[in-house]
Amino acid sequence: MTGVLVIGNGPAAHRLVHRLRQLGHSGGVTVLGAEPRAAYNRVLLTSVLDGSLPPDAIALPRHPDGTRVRLGVTAVGVDRARRLVLARADDGRGMLSYRYDRLVLATGARPRIPEVAGVRMPGGRLAEGVRCLRTLADCERIGPGQVAVLGAGVLGVEAALALRRAGYEVTLAHRRAQPMGRLLGPRGGELLAERLRDLGVELELGHRAVGYAPGKLLLDDGRTLPADTLLLCTGVTPETGLARAAGLAVACGVVVDDQLRTSDPYVHAIGDCAEHAGRVSGLVESAWQQADTLARVLAGERVGHRAAKPVIRPRTPGIHIAALGTPDGGGAEVVTFSDPARGRYASLALREQRITGAVLIGLPQAIASVSQLYDRDLPVPADRLALLLGTASRRGSGALELPDDAVVCLCNNVMKRTLSDAWRGGARELPDLAAATRATTGCGGCAPDVRRLCAALERETG
């Protein structure tokens, strides 16, 4: 096999290209990116939104030497019979064509626009003052004045907090009774709502948005919210138009098998556009794992993809939140801990002493310990309260027990092995490790885990 053509230049595509080179692929690799910017980590957009990171800081490392990267080039058609991709260049060069031996669709997802009167202009464009949050350019389009964020899922909560930290007056509107209620459940959602209010975010819950005009958002009870900017955080839809037009099998996403192949064996799909085993993950960690599997497949290994266990860690500085798997279920043992006065809550679902799902709020040490047990399918200790209060993790080495390929920093995909190597190379303090590996430079939520790893390595070598 010689030429691999990748459509898309996001985190999944970036990971694939780097893993291909690491695995010894010596053939040609071409990447088509619709944005004019080099690859960057979309996960960290809210850190740009609040000003804690400049745009350049979320840039991903340069692609390996020999990779042909074409920016500002949008794929518009796939000729599967001739194995040819047609594309449009933004610089006026007109239509271009690219041949491939293997094609990889990493086209991601697009924002889902709600059916709210006035949000779209005739012709489909967003109305004046309406914005989404999917690209770096979107971060630059937030104007002055009050912001109404529509949708209190993970992105909506992250964005509302980021804008508040940046000094905006923010109202978070959501048609359900609690923010992130589907993930956190009623009690967890109520606790999160309290914390959001404490941090200065106004909440409008349990009401649908029914109309928009520049400067105001109309709710179904007749009230209006000030909205110099209306930021839509109402979900995403897999970008499947290219695949559908090419005659590939599409359900919610582009359907792929265990080798990430579409219905055409010469075309693969990964990331937010791909549907594997009937599921579109939408999580960057899953996209990275799909990229790892596909790189091995394209390098000639006989491997199959296994979907990762879902782990959601919202980037909400000051509020430690994790949602793992399915919070509860019929027949599961459910362990709960509630301390609303201190902003702490946990719910664990257990089967045969192993965690099948969990919700944790305000318990950073428990989040680290529970995540390890869940990821490695290990039994929970008999003292569940000690586990939830974080005292159980202090008895062992904690982070040292993680496998070397465990991801410690989710924002920047930094593995334990990378951190350990940097520590042994002389980066012994947190700022030095951050400079060497970029760990902790995203949301900062991994800082306790990195410190524990440093302490464990110190004990190991001491």
Short mmCIF file of C-alpha atoms in Angstrom, two decimals:
data_model
loop_
_atom_site.label_atom_id
_atom_site.label_comp_id
_atom_site.label_asym_id
_atom_site.label_seq_id
_atom_site.Cartn_x
_atom_site.Cartn_y
_atom_site.Cartn_z
CA MET A 1 0.00 0.00 0.00
CA THR A 2 1.29 3.48 -0.84
CA GLY A 3 -0.94 6.52 -0.56
CA VAL A 4 -3.23 7.36 2.37
CA LEU A 5 -5.51 10.36 1.94
CA VAL A 6 -7.13 11.81 5.06
CA ILE A 7 -10.10 14.17 4.83
CA GLY A 8 -10.12 16.26 7.98
CA ASN A 9 -7.41 17.84 10.11
CA GLY A 10 -8.78 17.56 13.62
CA PRO A 11 -7.44 15.59 16.62
CA ALA A 12 -8.45 12.18 15.18
CA ALA A 13 -6.73 12.80 11.84
CA HIS A 14 -3.68 14.27 13.54
CA ARG A 15 -3.33 11.25 15.83
CA LEU A 16 -3.69 8.84 12.91
CA VAL A 17 -0.94 10.47 10.86
CA HIS A 18 1.50 10.48 13.76
CA ARG A 19 0.78 6.88 14.70
CA LEU A 20 1.23 5.78 11.09
CA ARG A 21 4.75 7.18 11.04
CA GLN A 22 5.55 5.70 14.45
CA LEU A 23 4.49 2.29 13.15
CA GLY A 24 6.85 2.57 10.18
CA HIS A 25 4.45 3.48 7.39
CA SER A 26 6.67 4.90 4.66
CA GLY A 27 4.11 5.56 1.95
CA GLY A 28 2.62 8.91 1.06
CA VAL A 29 0.19 10.58 3.46
CA THR A 30 -1.90 13.60 2.43
CA VAL A 31 -4.20 15.54 4.77
CA LEU A 32 -6.96 17.86 3.53
CA GLY A 33 -8.06 20.45 6.10
CA ALA A 34 -10.99 22.73 5.38
CA GLU A 35 -9.85 25.33 7.93
CA PRO A 36 -6.94 27.62 7.00
CA ARG A 37 -5.27 26.90 10.35
CA ALA A 38 -2.90 24.07 11.20
CA ALA A 39 -4.27 21.28 13.40
CA TYR A 40 -5.32 22.23 16.92
CA ASN A 41 -6.99 20.60 19.89
CA ARG A 42 -10.70 21.48 19.76
CA VAL A 43 -11.13 20.13 23.29
CA LEU A 44 -9.40 23.26 24.60
CA LEU A 45 -11.59 25.85 22.85
CA THR A 46 -13.16 26.96 26.12
CA SER A 47 -9.67 27.71 27.47
CA VAL A 48 -9.24 30.09 24.53
CA LEU A 49 -12.73 31.46 25.15
CA ASP A 50 -11.88 32.44 28.73
CA GLY A 51 -8.47 33.82 27.78
CA SER A 52 -6.47 31.36 29.88
CA LEU A 53 -4.77 30.06 26.73
CA PRO A 54 -3.85 32.00 23.56
CA PRO A 55 -4.95 30.36 20.31
CA ASP A 56 -1.40 29.28 19.46
CA ALA A 57 -1.18 27.30 22.71
CA ILE A 58 -3.71 24.71 21.58
CA ALA A 59 -1.89 23.97 18.33
CA LEU A 60 -1.04 20.30 17.91
CA PRO A 61 2.54 19.29 17.04
CA ARG A 62 3.54 19.58 13.40
CA HIS A 63 2.82 16.57 11.24
CA PRO A 64 5.78 14.25 10.59
CA ASP A 65 8.17 15.17 7.80
CA GLY A 66 6.92 14.00 4.44
CA THR A 67 3.25 14.53 5.24
CA ARG A 68 1.47 16.64 2.62
CA VAL A 69 -0.90 18.97 4.47
CA ARG A 70 -3.30 21.03 2.38
CA LEU A 71 -5.07 23.72 4.40
CA GLY A 72 -8.10 25.64 3.24
CA VAL A 73 -9.07 22.72 1.01
CA THR A 74 -12.59 21.32 1.29
CA ALA A 75 -13.41 17.87 -0.11
CA VAL A 76 -16.62 18.03 -2.14
CA GLY A 77 -16.85 14.57 -3.72
CA VAL A 78 -15.47 11.05 -3.71
CA ASP A 79 -15.18 9.02 -6.92
CA ARG A 80 -14.83 5.53 -5.48
CA ALA A 81 -14.47 3.84 -8.87
CA ARG A 82 -11.38 5.88 -9.70
CA ARG A 83 -10.30 6.32 -6.05
CA LEU A 84 -10.29 10.04 -6.47
CA VAL A 85 -11.33 12.90 -4.18
CA LEU A 86 -12.47 16.21 -5.64
CA ALA A 87 -11.84 19.28 -3.53
CA ARG A 88 -12.27 23.05 -3.59
CA ALA A 89 -9.43 25.36 -2.57
CA ASP A 90 -10.23 28.61 -0.76
CA ASP A 91 -7.31 30.46 -2.36
CA GLY A 92 -8.91 30.62 -5.78
CA ARG A 93 -7.12 27.67 -7.35
CA GLY A 94 -10.51 26.18 -8.15
CA MET A 95 -11.22 22.45 -8.15
CA LEU A 96 -8.44 20.03 -7.24
CA SER A 97 -8.23 16.24 -7.32
CA TYR A 98 -6.36 13.81 -5.08
CA ARG A 99 -5.85 10.10 -5.67
CA TYR A 100 -5.75 7.55 -2.89
CA ASP A 101 -5.04 3.90 -2.21
CA ARG A 102 -6.80 4.16 1.14
CA LEU A 103 -9.13 7.01 2.06
CA VAL A 104 -9.83 8.01 5.67
CA LEU A 105 -12.88 10.13 6.49
CA ALA A 106 -12.20 12.17 9.62
CA THR A 107 -14.78 14.82 8.82
CA GLY A 108 -15.97 15.29 12.40
CA ALA A 109 -19.34 16.77 13.27
CA ARG A 110 -21.19 20.02 12.74
CA PRO A 111 -23.22 22.00 15.28
CA ARG A 112 -26.89 21.05 15.48
CA ILE A 113 -28.99 24.18 14.97
CA PRO A 114 -32.26 24.15 16.95
CA GLU A 115 -35.59 24.92 15.33
CA VAL A 116 -36.03 28.29 17.02
CA ALA A 117 -37.74 31.06 15.07
CA GLY A 118 -35.32 33.78 14.01
CA VAL A 119 -32.10 31.81 14.60
CA ARG A 120 -31.59 31.33 10.86
CA MET A 121 -31.80 33.90 8.12
CA PRO A 122 -33.50 33.18 4.81
CA GLY A 123 -31.08 30.94 2.96
CA GLY A 124 -29.96 29.12 6.12
CA ARG A 125 -27.25 31.42 7.50
CA LEU A 126 -27.23 32.12 11.23
CA ALA A 127 -28.86 35.38 12.20
CA GLU A 128 -26.94 38.39 13.45
CA GLY A 129 -25.54 37.72 16.91
CA VAL A 130 -26.00 33.94 16.77
CA ARG A 131 -22.85 31.86 17.18
CA CYS A 132 -21.76 28.24 17.60
CA LEU A 133 -18.61 26.94 19.28
CA ARG A 134 -16.79 24.44 17.08
CA THR A 135 -13.70 26.22 15.75
CA LEU A 136 -11.08 28.73 16.84
CA ALA A 137 -12.74 31.28 14.58
CA ASP A 138 -15.94 30.84 16.61
CA CYS A 139 -14.08 31.94 19.76
CA GLU A 140 -13.13 35.18 18.02
CA ARG A 141 -16.73 35.96 17.07
CA ILE A 142 -18.11 36.45 20.58
CA GLY A 143 -18.88 40.17 20.76
CA PRO A 144 -19.32 42.48 23.75
CA GLY A 145 -22.41 42.56 25.93
CA GLN A 146 -24.50 39.85 27.55
CA VAL A 147 -24.36 36.27 26.36
CA ALA A 148 -27.16 33.73 26.41
CA VAL A 149 -25.91 30.16 26.11
CA LEU A 150 -28.58 27.81 24.81
CA GLY A 151 -28.13 24.21 25.91
CA ALA A 152 -26.72 22.99 29.24
CA GLY A 153 -25.02 19.80 28.17
CA VAL A 154 -21.27 19.42 28.66
CA LEU A 155 -20.28 22.06 26.10
CA GLY A 156 -22.92 24.53 27.26
CA VAL A 157 -21.79 24.29 30.89
CA GLU A 158 -18.12 24.55 29.91
CA ALA A 159 -18.80 27.56 27.67
CA ALA A 160 -20.95 29.38 30.22
CA LEU A 161 -18.27 29.05 32.87
CA ALA A 162 -15.53 30.10 30.44
CA LEU A 163 -17.43 33.22 29.41
CA ARG A 164 -18.13 34.06 33.04
CA ARG A 165 -14.40 33.77 33.82
CA ALA A 166 -13.76 36.10 30.89
CA GLY A 167 -15.99 38.71 32.52
CA TYR A 168 -19.22 38.30 30.55
CA GLU A 169 -22.69 38.41 32.04
CA VAL A 170 -23.96 34.94 31.16
CA THR A 171 -27.37 33.27 31.19
CA LEU A 172 -27.49 29.52 30.62
CA ALA A 173 -30.85 28.41 29.22
CA HIS A 174 -31.91 24.77 29.08
CA ARG A 175 -35.21 23.06 28.38
CA ARG A 176 -34.63 20.41 31.05
CA ALA A 177 -34.83 20.83 34.81
CA GLN A 178 -31.12 20.37 35.51
CA PRO A 179 -27.88 21.12 33.66
CA MET A 180 -26.21 17.97 32.38
CA GLY A 181 -29.13 16.05 33.85
CA ARG A 182 -28.84 13.13 31.45
CA LEU A 183 -25.28 12.49 32.59
CA LEU A 184 -25.48 13.42 36.25
CA GLY A 185 -29.05 12.48 37.17
CA PRO A 186 -31.41 14.75 39.13
CA ARG A 187 -29.36 15.03 42.33
CA GLY A 188 -26.09 15.57 40.52
CA GLY A 189 -27.73 18.09 38.19
CA GLU A 190 -29.18 20.03 41.12
CA LEU A 191 -25.77 20.21 42.80
CA LEU A 192 -24.17 21.41 39.58
CA ALA A 193 -26.86 24.08 39.23
CA GLU A 194 -26.03 25.38 42.70
CA ARG A 195 -22.34 25.57 41.88
CA LEU A 196 -23.02 27.39 38.61
CA ARG A 197 -25.11 29.98 40.42
CA ASP A 198 -22.37 30.38 43.04
CA LEU A 199 -19.94 31.16 40.20
CA GLY A 200 -22.18 33.87 38.79
CA VAL A 201 -23.95 32.06 35.95
CA GLU A 202 -27.65 32.89 35.69
CA LEU A 203 -29.78 29.82 35.02
CA GLU A 204 -33.06 29.50 33.14
CA LEU A 205 -34.05 25.86 33.42
CA GLY A 206 -37.14 23.96 32.39
CA HIS A 207 -38.16 26.31 29.57
CA ARG A 208 -37.77 26.02 25.80
CA ALA A 209 -36.44 28.79 23.60
CA VAL A 210 -39.10 29.61 21.00
CA GLY A 211 -37.85 32.77 19.31
CA TYR A 212 -34.83 34.98 18.73
CA ALA A 213 -34.33 38.54 17.59
CA PRO A 214 -31.05 40.46 17.77
CA GLY A 215 -30.44 41.20 21.43
CA LYS A 216 -33.04 38.91 22.97
CA LEU A 217 -34.09 35.28 23.33
CA LEU A 218 -37.78 34.46 23.83
CA LEU A 219 -38.79 31.60 26.15
CA ASP A 220 -41.98 29.54 26.03
CA ASP A 221 -43.41 31.29 29.10
CA GLY A 222 -43.28 34.67 27.35
CA ARG A 223 -40.20 36.04 29.08
CA THR A 224 -37.17 37.32 27.16
CA LEU A 225 -33.51 36.97 28.04
CA PRO A 226 -30.88 39.56 27.08
CA ALA A 227 -28.70 38.12 24.33
CA ASP A 228 -26.24 40.44 22.62
CA THR A 229 -24.74 37.10 21.62
CA LEU A 230 -26.68 33.84 21.47
CA LEU A 231 -24.26 30.93 21.74
CA LEU A 232 -25.75 27.65 20.53
CA CYS A 233 -24.51 24.60 22.45
CA THR A 234 -27.32 22.31 21.36
CA GLY A 235 -25.40 19.24 20.26
CA VAL A 236 -23.68 18.11 17.09
CA THR A 237 -24.50 15.97 14.07
CA PRO A 238 -21.93 13.66 12.45
CA GLU A 239 -20.66 15.13 9.18
CA THR A 240 -21.75 12.38 6.79
CA GLY A 241 -22.73 14.27 3.64
CA LEU A 242 -19.59 13.35 1.72
CA ALA A 243 -19.96 9.66 2.62
CA ARG A 244 -23.67 9.57 1.82
CA ALA A 245 -23.13 11.20 -1.57
CA ALA A 246 -20.44 8.62 -2.32
CA GLY A 247 -22.91 5.80 -1.68
CA LEU A 248 -21.36 4.59 1.57
CA ALA A 249 -23.51 3.07 4.32
CA VAL A 250 -24.65 5.79 6.74
CA ALA A 251 -26.89 5.50 9.79
CA CYS A 252 -26.38 8.19 12.42
CA GLY A 253 -22.72 8.24 11.41
CA VAL A 254 -20.65 6.59 8.71
CA VAL A 255 -20.98 2.88 9.48
CA VAL A 256 -17.66 1.11 10.10
CA ASP A 257 -16.61 -2.41 11.13
CA ASP A 258 -13.94 -3.50 13.60
CA GLN A 259 -11.18 -2.46 11.17
CA LEU A 260 -12.84 0.96 10.87
CA ARG A 261 -13.76 0.12 7.26
CA THR A 262 -16.84 1.56 5.67
CA SER A 263 -18.97 -0.39 3.20
CA ASP A 264 -16.11 0.25 0.74
CA PRO A 265 -13.02 -1.69 1.92
CA TYR A 266 -10.73 1.06 0.60
CA VAL A 267 -12.45 3.76 2.66
CA HIS A 268 -12.26 4.09 6.45
CA ALA A 269 -13.82 6.51 8.94
CA ILE A 270 -12.78 7.61 12.44
CA GLY A 271 -13.80 10.17 15.04
CA ASP A 272 -17.04 12.08 15.38
CA CYS A 273 -18.28 11.08 11.92
CA ALA A 274 -17.88 7.32 12.47
CA GLU A 275 -20.46 4.90 13.84
CA HIS A 276 -18.92 1.73 15.27
CA ALA A 277 -21.01 -1.07 16.77
CA GLY A 278 -24.12 1.07 16.40
CA ARG A 279 -22.70 4.00 18.35
CA VAL A 280 -21.20 7.40 17.59
CA SER A 281 -19.03 8.21 20.57
CA GLY A 282 -18.39 11.94 20.21
CA LEU A 283 -15.55 11.76 22.75
CA VAL A 284 -12.03 12.77 21.78
CA GLU A 285 -10.53 9.85 23.72
CA SER A 286 -12.56 7.42 21.59
CA ALA A 287 -11.44 9.23 18.43
CA TRP A 288 -7.80 8.85 19.47
CA GLN A 289 -8.29 5.15 20.15
CA GLN A 290 -9.94 4.67 16.76
CA ALA A 291 -6.99 6.45 15.17
CA ASP A 292 -4.59 4.11 16.98
CA THR A 293 -6.47 1.04 15.78
CA LEU A 294 -6.68 2.27 12.20
CA ALA A 295 -2.98 3.13 12.11
CA ARG A 296 -2.20 -0.46 13.07
CA VAL A 297 -4.63 -1.76 10.45
CA LEU A 298 -3.07 0.39 7.72
CA ALA A 299 0.38 -0.70 8.88
CA GLY A 300 -0.59 -4.30 8.16
CA GLU A 301 -1.44 -5.59 11.63
CA ARG A 302 -4.38 -7.94 12.19
CA VAL A 303 -6.28 -6.06 14.86
CA GLY A 304 -9.85 -5.12 15.59
CA HIS A 305 -11.20 -2.06 17.33
CA ARG A 306 -12.76 -2.35 20.76
CA ALA A 307 -14.79 0.64 21.84
CA ALA A 308 -13.43 2.39 24.89
CA LYS A 309 -15.42 2.64 28.07
CA PRO A 310 -17.12 6.04 28.11
CA VAL A 311 -15.50 8.52 30.48
CA ILE A 312 -16.65 12.15 30.52
CA ARG A 313 -14.60 14.73 32.44
CA PRO A 314 -16.02 18.19 31.71
CA ARG A 315 -13.45 20.98 31.67
CA THR A 316 -14.96 23.03 34.46
CA PRO A 317 -12.19 24.56 36.61
CA GLY A 318 -13.37 24.80 40.18
CA ILE A 319 -15.97 22.03 39.77
CA HIS A 320 -14.63 18.49 39.69
CA ILE A 321 -17.05 16.31 37.69
CA ALA A 322 -16.83 12.84 36.18
CA ALA A 323 -19.42 10.59 34.58
CA LEU A 324 -18.39 7.02 33.78
CA GLY A 325 -20.41 4.40 31.95
CA THR A 326 -24.05 4.01 33.01
CA PRO A 327 -24.85 5.56 36.41
CA ASP A 328 -27.32 2.82 37.44
CA GLY A 329 -29.30 -0.08 36.10
CA GLY A 330 -31.60 -2.87 37.06
CA GLY A 331 -29.94 -5.39 39.33
CA ALA A 332 -26.88 -3.26 40.02
CA GLU A 333 -25.75 -2.41 43.53
CA VAL A 334 -25.91 1.37 43.86
CA VAL A 335 -23.73 3.19 46.38
CA THR A 336 -24.47 6.88 46.96
CA PHE A 337 -22.79 9.60 48.95
CA SER A 338 -24.26 13.07 49.35
CA ASP A 339 -22.74 16.10 51.06
CA PRO A 340 -24.57 19.08 49.53
CA ALA A 341 -23.24 21.55 52.09
CA ARG A 342 -19.73 20.96 50.75
CA GLY A 343 -20.75 20.47 47.13
CA ARG A 344 -19.97 16.75 47.06
CA TYR A 345 -21.94 13.88 45.56
CA ALA A 346 -21.26 10.39 44.25
CA SER A 347 -23.23 7.51 42.86
CA LEU A 348 -21.59 4.21 41.93
CA ALA A 349 -23.27 1.32 40.12
CA LEU A 350 -21.58 -2.01 40.85
CA ARG A 351 -21.89 -5.52 39.49
CA GLU A 352 -19.77 -8.27 41.02
CA GLN A 353 -17.86 -5.58 42.94
CA ARG A 354 -16.85 -3.82 39.73
CA ILE A 355 -17.90 -0.35 38.63
CA THR A 356 -20.28 -0.25 35.68
CA GLY A 357 -21.13 3.42 36.04
CA ALA A 358 -20.46 6.39 38.26
CA VAL A 359 -21.22 10.05 38.78
CA LEU A 360 -18.87 12.06 40.98
CA ILE A 361 -18.96 15.77 41.82
CA GLY A 362 -16.60 17.69 44.08
CA LEU A 363 -14.47 14.61 44.87
CA PRO A 364 -11.20 14.95 42.91
CA GLN A 365 -9.33 12.15 44.68
CA ALA A 366 -12.27 9.79 44.32
CA ILE A 367 -12.52 10.69 40.63
CA ALA A 368 -8.92 9.59 40.10
CA SER A 369 -9.30 6.33 42.07
CA VAL A 370 -12.71 5.39 40.68
CA SER A 371 -11.58 6.12 37.12
CA GLN A 372 -8.64 3.75 37.52
CA LEU A 373 -10.81 0.98 38.95
CA TYR A 374 -13.39 1.45 36.20
CA ASP A 375 -10.89 1.59 33.35
CA ARG A 376 -9.01 -1.51 34.52
CA ASP A 377 -12.14 -3.42 35.59
CA LEU A 378 -10.80 -3.96 39.12
CA PRO A 379 -12.94 -4.74 42.19
CA VAL A 380 -13.73 -1.86 44.52
CA PRO A 381 -12.35 -1.96 48.08
CA ALA A 382 -14.64 -3.13 50.86
CA ASP A 383 -14.59 0.35 52.43
CA ARG A 384 -16.64 2.23 49.83
CA LEU A 385 -16.78 5.40 51.93
CA ALA A 386 -12.98 5.54 52.08
CA LEU A 387 -12.91 5.17 48.31
CA LEU A 388 -15.33 8.06 47.80
CA LEU A 389 -13.62 10.31 50.34
CA GLY A 390 -10.25 9.66 48.70
CA THR A 391 -8.64 8.09 51.75
CA ALA A 392 -8.37 4.65 50.12
CA SER A 393 -6.11 5.94 47.35
CA ARG A 394 -3.58 7.27 49.85
CA ARG A 395 -2.72 3.77 51.04
CA GLY A 396 -1.24 2.69 47.72
CA SER A 397 0.86 4.15 44.99
CA GLY A 398 -2.15 5.32 43.01
CA ALA A 399 -0.96 6.73 39.72
CA LEU A 400 2.11 4.45 39.70
CA GLU A 401 -0.21 1.45 39.28
CA LEU A 402 -1.61 2.77 36.01
CA PRO A 403 -0.41 1.01 32.86
CA ASP A 404 2.21 2.95 30.91
CA ASP A 405 -0.21 3.71 28.06
CA ALA A 406 -2.90 5.14 30.37
CA VAL A 407 -3.82 8.72 29.48
CA VAL A 408 -3.30 10.98 32.50
CA CYS A 409 -3.92 14.35 30.81
CA LEU A 410 -7.06 14.02 28.70
CA CYS A 411 -6.84 17.55 27.29
CA ASN A 412 -3.47 16.95 25.63
CA ASN A 413 -3.51 13.14 25.42
CA VAL A 414 -0.42 12.76 27.63
CA MET A 415 0.24 9.18 28.70
CA LYS A 416 1.77 8.01 31.96
CA ARG A 417 4.81 6.76 30.01
CA THR A 418 5.47 10.25 28.63
CA LEU A 419 5.24 11.84 32.07
CA SER A 420 7.44 9.16 33.65
CA ASP A 421 10.10 9.58 30.96
CA ALA A 422 10.06 13.37 31.41
CA TRP A 423 10.34 12.98 35.20
CA ARG A 424 13.29 10.62 34.87
CA GLY A 425 14.79 13.07 32.39
CA GLY A 426 14.91 15.76 35.06
CA ALA A 427 11.47 17.45 34.92
CA ARG A 428 10.70 16.86 38.60
CA GLU A 429 8.33 19.77 39.33
CA LEU A 430 4.86 20.40 37.93
CA PRO A 431 5.84 23.48 35.83
CA ASP A 432 8.77 21.55 34.33
CA LEU A 433 6.55 18.58 33.47
CA ALA A 434 3.98 20.95 31.96
CA ALA A 435 6.65 22.53 29.77
CA ALA A 436 8.02 19.14 28.70
CA THR A 437 4.75 17.30 28.04
CA ARG A 438 1.92 19.92 28.05
CA ALA A 439 0.17 17.97 30.81
CA THR A 440 -1.95 20.22 33.10
CA THR A 441 -1.93 23.06 30.53
CA GLY A 442 -5.54 22.44 29.46
CA CYS A 443 -8.24 22.48 32.11
CA GLY A 444 -5.74 21.63 34.86
CA GLY A 445 -7.90 18.83 36.23
CA CYS A 446 -5.11 16.28 35.93
CA ALA A 447 -2.71 18.22 38.18
CA PRO A 448 -3.48 16.09 41.28
CA ASP A 449 -2.87 12.89 39.29
CA VAL A 450 0.43 14.26 37.96
CA ARG A 451 1.53 15.21 41.47
CA ARG A 452 0.66 11.71 42.72
CA LEU A 453 2.64 10.17 39.88
CA CYS A 454 5.64 12.33 40.79
CA ALA A 455 5.36 11.28 44.44
CA ALA A 456 5.09 7.62 43.44
CA LEU A 457 8.14 7.86 41.20
CA GLU A 458 10.04 9.59 44.00
CA ARG A 459 9.22 6.71 46.36
CA GLU A 460 10.16 4.16 43.69
CA THR A 461 13.60 5.69 43.14
CA GLY A 462 14.17 6.83 46.70
#
